[in-house]
N, CA and C atoms as an extended XYZ file, in Angstrom:
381
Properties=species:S:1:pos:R:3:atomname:S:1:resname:S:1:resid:I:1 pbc="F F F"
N         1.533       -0.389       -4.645 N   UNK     1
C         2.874       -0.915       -4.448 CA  UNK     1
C         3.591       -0.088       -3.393 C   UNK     1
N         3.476        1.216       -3.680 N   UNK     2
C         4.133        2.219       -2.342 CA  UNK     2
C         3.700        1.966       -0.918 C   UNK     2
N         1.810        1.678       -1.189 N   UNK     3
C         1.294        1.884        0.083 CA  UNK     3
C         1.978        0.174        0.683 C   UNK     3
N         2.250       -0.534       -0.018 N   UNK     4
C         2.953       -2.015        0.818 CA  UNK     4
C         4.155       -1.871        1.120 C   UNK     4
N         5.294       -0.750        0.604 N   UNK     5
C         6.563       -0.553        0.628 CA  UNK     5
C         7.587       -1.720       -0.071 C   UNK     5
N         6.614       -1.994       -1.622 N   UNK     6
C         6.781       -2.996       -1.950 CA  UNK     6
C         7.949       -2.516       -2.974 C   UNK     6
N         9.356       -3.123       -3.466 N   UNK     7
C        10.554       -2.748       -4.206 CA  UNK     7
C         9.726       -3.812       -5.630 C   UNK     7
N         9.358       -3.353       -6.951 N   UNK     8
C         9.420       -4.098       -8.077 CA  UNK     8
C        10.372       -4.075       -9.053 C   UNK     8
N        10.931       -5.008       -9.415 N   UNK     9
C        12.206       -5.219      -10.267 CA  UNK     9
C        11.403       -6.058      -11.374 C   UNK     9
N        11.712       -5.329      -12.495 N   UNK    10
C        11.146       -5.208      -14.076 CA  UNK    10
C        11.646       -5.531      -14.895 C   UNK    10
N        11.877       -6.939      -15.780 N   UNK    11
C        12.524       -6.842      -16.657 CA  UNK    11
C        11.673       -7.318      -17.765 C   UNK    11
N        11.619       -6.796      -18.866 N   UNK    12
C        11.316       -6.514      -19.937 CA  UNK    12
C        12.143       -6.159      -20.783 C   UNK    12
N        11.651       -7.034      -22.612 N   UNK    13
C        12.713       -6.888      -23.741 CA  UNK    13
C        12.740       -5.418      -24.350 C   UNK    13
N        13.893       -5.252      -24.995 N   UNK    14
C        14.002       -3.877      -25.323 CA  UNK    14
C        13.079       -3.801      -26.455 C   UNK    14
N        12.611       -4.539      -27.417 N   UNK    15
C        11.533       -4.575      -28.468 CA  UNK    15
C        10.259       -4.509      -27.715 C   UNK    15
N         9.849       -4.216      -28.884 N   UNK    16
C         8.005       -4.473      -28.228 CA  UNK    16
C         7.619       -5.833      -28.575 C   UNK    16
N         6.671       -6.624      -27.512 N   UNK    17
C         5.822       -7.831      -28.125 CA  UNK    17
C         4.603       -7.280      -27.743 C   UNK    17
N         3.829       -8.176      -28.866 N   UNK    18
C         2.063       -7.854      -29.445 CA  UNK    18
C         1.576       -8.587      -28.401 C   UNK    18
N         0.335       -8.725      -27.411 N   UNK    19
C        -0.066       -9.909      -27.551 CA  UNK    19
C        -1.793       -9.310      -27.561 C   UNK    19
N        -1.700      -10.654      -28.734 N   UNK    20
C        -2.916      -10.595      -29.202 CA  UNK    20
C        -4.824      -11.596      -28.323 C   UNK    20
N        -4.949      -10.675      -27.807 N   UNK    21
C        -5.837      -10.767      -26.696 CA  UNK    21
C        -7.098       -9.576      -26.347 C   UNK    21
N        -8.080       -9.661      -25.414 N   UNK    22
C        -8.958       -8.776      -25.326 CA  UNK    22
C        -8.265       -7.943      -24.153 C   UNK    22
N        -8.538       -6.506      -24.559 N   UNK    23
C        -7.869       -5.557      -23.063 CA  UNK    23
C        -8.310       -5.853      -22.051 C   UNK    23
N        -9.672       -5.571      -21.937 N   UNK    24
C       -10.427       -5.664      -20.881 CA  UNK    24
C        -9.565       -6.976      -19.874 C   UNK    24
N        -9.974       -8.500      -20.439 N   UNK    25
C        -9.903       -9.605      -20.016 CA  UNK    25
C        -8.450       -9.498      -19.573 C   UNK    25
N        -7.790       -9.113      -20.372 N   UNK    26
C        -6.107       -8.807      -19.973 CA  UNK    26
C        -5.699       -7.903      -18.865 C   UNK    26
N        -6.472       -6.873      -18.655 N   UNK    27
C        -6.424       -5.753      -17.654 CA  UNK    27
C        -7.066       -6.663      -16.252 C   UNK    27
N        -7.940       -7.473      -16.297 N   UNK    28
C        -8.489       -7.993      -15.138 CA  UNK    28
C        -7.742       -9.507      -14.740 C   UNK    28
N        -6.969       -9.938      -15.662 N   UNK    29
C        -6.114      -10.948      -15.266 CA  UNK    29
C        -4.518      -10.150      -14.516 C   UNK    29
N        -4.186       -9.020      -15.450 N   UNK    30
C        -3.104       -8.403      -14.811 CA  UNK    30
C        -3.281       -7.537      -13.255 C   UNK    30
N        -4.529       -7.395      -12.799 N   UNK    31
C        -5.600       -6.653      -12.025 CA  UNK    31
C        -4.881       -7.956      -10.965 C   UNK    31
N        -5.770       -9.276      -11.170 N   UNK    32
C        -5.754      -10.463      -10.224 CA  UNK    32
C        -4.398      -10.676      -10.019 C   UNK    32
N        -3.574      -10.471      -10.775 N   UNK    33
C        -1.907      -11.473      -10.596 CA  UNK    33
C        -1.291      -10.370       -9.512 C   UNK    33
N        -1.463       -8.930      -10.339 N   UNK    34
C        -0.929       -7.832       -9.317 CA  UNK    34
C        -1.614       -8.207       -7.745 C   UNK    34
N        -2.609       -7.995       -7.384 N   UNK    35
C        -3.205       -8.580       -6.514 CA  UNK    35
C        -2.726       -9.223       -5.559 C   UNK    35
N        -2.344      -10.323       -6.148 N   UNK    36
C        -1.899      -11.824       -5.693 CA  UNK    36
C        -0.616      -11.103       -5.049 C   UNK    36
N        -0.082      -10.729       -5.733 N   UNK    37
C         1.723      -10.693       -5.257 CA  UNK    37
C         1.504       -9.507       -4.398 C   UNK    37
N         0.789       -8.369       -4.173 N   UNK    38
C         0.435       -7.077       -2.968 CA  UNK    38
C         0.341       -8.000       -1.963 C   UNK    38
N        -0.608       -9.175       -1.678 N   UNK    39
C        -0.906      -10.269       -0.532 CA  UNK    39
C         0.741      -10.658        0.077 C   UNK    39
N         0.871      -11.058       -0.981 N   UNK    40
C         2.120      -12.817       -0.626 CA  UNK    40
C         3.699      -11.895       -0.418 C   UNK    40
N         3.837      -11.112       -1.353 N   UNK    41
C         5.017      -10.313       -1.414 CA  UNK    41
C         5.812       -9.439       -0.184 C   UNK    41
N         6.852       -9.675        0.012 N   UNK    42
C         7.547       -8.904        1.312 CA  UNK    42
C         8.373       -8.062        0.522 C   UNK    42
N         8.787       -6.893        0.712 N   UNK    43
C        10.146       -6.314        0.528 CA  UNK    43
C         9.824       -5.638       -1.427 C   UNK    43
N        10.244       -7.500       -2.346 N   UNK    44
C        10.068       -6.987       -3.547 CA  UNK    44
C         9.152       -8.301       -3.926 C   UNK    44
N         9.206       -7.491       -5.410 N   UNK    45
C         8.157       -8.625       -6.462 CA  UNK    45
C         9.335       -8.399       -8.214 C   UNK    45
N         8.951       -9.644       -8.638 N   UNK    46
C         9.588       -9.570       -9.969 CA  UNK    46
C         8.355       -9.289      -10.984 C   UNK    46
N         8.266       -8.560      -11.906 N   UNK    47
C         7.623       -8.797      -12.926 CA  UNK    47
C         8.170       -9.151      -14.075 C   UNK    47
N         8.346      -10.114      -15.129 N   UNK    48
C         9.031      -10.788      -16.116 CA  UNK    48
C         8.077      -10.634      -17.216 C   UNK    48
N         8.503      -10.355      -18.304 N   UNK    49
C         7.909      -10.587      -20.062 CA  UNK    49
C         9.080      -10.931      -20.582 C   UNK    49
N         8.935      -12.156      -21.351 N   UNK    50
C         9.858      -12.730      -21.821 CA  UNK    50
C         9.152      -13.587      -23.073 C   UNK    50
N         9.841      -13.604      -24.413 N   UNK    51
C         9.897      -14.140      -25.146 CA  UNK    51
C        10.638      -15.581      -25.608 C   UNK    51
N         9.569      -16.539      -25.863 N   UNK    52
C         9.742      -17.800      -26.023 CA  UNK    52
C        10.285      -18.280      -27.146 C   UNK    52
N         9.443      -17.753      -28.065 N   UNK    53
C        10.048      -17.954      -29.504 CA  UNK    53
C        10.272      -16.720      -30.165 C   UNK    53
N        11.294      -16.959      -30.538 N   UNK    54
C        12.016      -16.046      -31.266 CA  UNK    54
C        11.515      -15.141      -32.257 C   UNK    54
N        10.201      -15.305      -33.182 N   UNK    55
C         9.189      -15.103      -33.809 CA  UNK    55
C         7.972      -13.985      -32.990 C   UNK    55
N         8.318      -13.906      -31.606 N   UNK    56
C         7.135      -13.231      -31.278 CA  UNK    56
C         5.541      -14.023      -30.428 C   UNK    56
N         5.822      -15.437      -31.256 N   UNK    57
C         4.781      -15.701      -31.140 CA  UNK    57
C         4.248      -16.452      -29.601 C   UNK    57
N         5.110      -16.423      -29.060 N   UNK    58
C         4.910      -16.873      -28.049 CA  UNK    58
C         6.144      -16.560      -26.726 C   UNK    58
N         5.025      -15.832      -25.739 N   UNK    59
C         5.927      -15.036      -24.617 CA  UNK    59
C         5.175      -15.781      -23.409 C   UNK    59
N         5.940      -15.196      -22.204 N   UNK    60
C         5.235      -15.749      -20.610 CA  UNK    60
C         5.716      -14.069      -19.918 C   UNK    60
N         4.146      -13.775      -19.529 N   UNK    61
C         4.364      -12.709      -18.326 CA  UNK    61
C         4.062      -13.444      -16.775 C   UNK    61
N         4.856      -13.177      -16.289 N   UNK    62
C         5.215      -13.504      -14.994 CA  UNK    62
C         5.010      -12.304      -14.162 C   UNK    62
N         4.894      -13.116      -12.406 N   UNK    63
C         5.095      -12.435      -11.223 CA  UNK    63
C         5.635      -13.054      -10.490 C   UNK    63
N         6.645      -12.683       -9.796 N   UNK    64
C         7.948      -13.615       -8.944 CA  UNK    64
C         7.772      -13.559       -7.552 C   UNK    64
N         7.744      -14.021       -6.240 N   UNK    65
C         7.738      -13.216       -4.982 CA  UNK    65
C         8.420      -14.281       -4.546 C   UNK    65
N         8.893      -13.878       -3.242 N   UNK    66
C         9.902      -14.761       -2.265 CA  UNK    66
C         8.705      -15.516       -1.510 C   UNK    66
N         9.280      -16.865       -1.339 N   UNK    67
C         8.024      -17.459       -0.439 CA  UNK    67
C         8.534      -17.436        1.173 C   UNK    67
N         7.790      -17.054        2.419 N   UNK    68
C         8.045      -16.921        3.234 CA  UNK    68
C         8.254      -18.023        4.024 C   UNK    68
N         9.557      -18.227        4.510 N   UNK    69
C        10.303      -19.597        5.137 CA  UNK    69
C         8.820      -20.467        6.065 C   UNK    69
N         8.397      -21.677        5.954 N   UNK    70
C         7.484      -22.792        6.658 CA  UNK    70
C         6.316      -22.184        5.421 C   UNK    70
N         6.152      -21.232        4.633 N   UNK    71
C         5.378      -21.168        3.549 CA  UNK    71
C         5.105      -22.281        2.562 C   UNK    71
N         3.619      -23.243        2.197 N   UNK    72
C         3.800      -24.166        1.404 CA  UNK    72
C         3.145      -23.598        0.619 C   UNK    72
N         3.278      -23.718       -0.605 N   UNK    73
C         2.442      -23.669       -1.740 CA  UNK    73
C         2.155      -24.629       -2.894 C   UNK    73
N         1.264      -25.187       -3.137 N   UNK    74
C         0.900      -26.203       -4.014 CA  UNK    74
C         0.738      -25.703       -5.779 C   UNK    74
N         1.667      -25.875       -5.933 N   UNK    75
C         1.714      -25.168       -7.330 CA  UNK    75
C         0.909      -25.723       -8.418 C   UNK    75
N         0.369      -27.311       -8.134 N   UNK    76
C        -0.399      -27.920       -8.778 CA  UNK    76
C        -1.872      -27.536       -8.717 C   UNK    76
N        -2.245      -27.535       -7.402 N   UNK    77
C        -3.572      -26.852       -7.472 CA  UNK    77
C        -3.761      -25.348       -7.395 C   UNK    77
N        -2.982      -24.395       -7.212 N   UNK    78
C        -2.814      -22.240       -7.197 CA  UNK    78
C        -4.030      -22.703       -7.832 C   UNK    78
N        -4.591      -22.855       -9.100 N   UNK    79
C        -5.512      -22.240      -10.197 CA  UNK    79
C        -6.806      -22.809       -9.710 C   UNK    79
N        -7.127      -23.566       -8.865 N   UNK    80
C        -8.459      -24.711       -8.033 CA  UNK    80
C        -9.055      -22.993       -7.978 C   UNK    80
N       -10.513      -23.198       -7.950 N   UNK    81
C       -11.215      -22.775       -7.783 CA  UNK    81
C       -11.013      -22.029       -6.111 C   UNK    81
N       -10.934      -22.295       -5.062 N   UNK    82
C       -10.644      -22.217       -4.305 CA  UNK    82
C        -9.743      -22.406       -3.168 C   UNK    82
N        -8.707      -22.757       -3.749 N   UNK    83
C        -7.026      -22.773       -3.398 CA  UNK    83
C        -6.665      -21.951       -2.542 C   UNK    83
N        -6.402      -21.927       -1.309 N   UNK    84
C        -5.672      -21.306       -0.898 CA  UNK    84
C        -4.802      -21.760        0.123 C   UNK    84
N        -3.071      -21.228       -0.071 N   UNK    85
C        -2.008      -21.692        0.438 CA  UNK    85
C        -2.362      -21.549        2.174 C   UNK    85
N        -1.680      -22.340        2.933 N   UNK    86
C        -1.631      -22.084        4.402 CA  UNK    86
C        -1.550      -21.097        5.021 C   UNK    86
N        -0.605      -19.890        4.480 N   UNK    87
C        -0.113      -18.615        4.900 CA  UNK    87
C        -1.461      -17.656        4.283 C   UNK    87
N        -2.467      -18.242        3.252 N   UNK    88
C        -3.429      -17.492        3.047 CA  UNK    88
C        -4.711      -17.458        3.961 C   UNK    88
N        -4.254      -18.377        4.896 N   UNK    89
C        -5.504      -18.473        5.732 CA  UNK    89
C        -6.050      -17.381        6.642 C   UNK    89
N        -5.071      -16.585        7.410 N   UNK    90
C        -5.578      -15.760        7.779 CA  UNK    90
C        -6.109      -14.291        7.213 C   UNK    90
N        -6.048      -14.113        5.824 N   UNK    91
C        -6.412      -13.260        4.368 CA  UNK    91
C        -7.790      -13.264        4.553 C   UNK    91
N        -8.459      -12.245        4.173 N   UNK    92
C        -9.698      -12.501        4.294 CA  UNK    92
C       -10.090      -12.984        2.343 C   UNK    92
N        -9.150      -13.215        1.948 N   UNK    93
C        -9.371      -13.440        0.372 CA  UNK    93
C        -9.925      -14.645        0.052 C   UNK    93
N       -10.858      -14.481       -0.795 N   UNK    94
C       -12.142      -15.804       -1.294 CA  UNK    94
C       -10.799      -17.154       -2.073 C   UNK    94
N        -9.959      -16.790       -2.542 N   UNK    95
C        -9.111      -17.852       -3.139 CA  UNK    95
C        -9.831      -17.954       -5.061 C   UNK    95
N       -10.139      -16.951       -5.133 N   UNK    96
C       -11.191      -17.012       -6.578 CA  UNK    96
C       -10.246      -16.236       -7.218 C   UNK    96
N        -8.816      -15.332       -6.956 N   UNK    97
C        -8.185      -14.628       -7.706 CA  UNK    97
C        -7.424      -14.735       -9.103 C   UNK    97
N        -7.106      -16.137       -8.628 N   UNK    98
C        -5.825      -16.818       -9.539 CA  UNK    98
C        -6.853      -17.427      -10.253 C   UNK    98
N        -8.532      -18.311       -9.748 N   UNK    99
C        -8.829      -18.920      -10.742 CA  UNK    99
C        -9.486      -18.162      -11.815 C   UNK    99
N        -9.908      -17.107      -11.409 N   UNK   100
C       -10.528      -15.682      -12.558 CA  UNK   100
C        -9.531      -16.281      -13.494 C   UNK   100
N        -8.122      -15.726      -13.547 N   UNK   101
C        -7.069      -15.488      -14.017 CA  UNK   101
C        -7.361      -16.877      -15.720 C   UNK   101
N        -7.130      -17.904      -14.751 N   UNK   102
C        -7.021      -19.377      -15.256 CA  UNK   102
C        -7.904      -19.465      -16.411 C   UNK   102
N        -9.118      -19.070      -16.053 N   UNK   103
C       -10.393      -19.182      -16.609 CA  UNK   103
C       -10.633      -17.598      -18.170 C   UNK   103
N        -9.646      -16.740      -17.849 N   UNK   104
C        -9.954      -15.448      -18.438 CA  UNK   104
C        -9.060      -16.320      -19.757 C   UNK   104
N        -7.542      -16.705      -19.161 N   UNK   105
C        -6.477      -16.665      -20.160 CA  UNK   105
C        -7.108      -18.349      -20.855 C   UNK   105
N        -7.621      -18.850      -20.250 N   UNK   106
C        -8.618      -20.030      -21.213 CA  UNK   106
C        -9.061      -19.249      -22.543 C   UNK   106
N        -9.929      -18.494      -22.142 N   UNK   107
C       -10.803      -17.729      -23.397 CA  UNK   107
C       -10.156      -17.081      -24.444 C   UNK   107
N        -8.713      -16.632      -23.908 N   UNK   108
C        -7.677      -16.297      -24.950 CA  UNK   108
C        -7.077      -17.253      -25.715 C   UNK   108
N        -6.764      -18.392      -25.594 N   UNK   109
C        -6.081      -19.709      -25.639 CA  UNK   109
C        -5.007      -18.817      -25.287 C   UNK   109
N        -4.351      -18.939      -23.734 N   UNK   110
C        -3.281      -18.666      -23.433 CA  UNK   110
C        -3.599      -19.671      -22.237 C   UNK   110
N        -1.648      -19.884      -21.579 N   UNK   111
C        -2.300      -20.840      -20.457 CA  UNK   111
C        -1.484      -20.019      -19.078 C   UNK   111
N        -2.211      -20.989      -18.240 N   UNK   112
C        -1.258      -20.227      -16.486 CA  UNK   112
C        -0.484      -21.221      -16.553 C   UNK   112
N         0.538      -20.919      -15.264 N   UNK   113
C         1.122      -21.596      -14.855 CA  UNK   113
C         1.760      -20.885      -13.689 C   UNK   113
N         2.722      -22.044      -13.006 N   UNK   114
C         2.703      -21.969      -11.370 CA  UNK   114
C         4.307      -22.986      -11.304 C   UNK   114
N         4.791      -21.993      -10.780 N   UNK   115
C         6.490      -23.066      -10.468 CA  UNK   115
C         6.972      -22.134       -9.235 C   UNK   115
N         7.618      -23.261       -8.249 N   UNK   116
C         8.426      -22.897       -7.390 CA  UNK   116
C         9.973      -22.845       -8.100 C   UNK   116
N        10.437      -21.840       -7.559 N   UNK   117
C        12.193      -21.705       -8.608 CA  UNK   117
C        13.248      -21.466       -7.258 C   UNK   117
N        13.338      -22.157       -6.337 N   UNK   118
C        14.414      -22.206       -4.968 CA  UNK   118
C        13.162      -21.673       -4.037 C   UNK   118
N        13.429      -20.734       -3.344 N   UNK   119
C        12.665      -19.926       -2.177 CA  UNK   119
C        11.621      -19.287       -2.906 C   UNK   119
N        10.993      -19.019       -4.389 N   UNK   120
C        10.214      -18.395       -4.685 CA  UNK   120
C         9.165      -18.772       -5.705 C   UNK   120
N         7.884      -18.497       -5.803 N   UNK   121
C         7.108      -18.758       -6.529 CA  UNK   121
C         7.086      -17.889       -7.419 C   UNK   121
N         6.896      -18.264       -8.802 N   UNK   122
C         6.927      -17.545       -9.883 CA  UNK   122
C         5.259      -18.007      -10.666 C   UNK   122
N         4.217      -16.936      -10.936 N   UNK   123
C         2.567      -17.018      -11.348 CA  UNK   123
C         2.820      -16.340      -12.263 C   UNK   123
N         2.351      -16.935      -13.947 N   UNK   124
C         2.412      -16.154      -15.136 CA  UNK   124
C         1.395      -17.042      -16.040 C   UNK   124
N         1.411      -16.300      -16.933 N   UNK   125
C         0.554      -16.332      -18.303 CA  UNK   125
C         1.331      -16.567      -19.394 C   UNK   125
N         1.189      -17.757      -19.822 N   UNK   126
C         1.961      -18.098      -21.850 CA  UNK   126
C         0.666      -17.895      -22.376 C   UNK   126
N         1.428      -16.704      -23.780 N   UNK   127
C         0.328      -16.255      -24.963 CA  UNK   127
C         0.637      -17.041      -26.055 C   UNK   127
């Protein structure tokens, strides 16, 4: 994050949430998402944990980045096997990052997801 001169803004609940999942698989999906946003990210990145239901039982970790103005991103296909946005073209990246991701949080029954929110794309995981 330093070596990109990248600013991350963190928000997280003051409680703790569980989520019940394998480390490993969790460490290599949080591995890929971090990833993703070192690429795409200028300036800052959001990271979000947020609780859905009130119970615990269901949260979304997120990664936020600004999308860069004539930037398209297809939020329907991010998780394709080989997806990659216009601005990723000159990346030397296989486009296999996000679908690891897709495919890991399958095995958890957790799901991805992909939304544009004004100028920015927001990539997270519901447990």
């Amino acid at each position: 994050i330093k070596n990109c001169n990248l600013q991350p803004v963190i928000h997280i609940p003051d409680k703790s949430i569980m989520i019940d999942g394998n480390e490993d698989l969790l460490l290599r999906m949080l591995g890929n998402l971090l990833t993703n946003v070192l690429r795409y990210a200028k300036e800052s990145f959001e990271i979000s944990l947020v609780e859905i239901e009130k119970d615990g039982r269901v949260c979304e970790l997120s990664f936020k980045n600004v999308l860069m103005p004539g930037q398209d991103v297809d939020e329907t296909r991010i998780f394709d096997r080989t997806y990659r946005g216009e601005e990723a073209r000159s990346n030397q990246g296989t486009g296999l990052g996000l679908y690891i991701v897709k495919l890991l949080a399958m095995k958890q029954e957790a799901e991805v997801f992909a939304r544009k929110e004004e100028s920015s794309l927001r990539i997270g995981i519901r447990f």
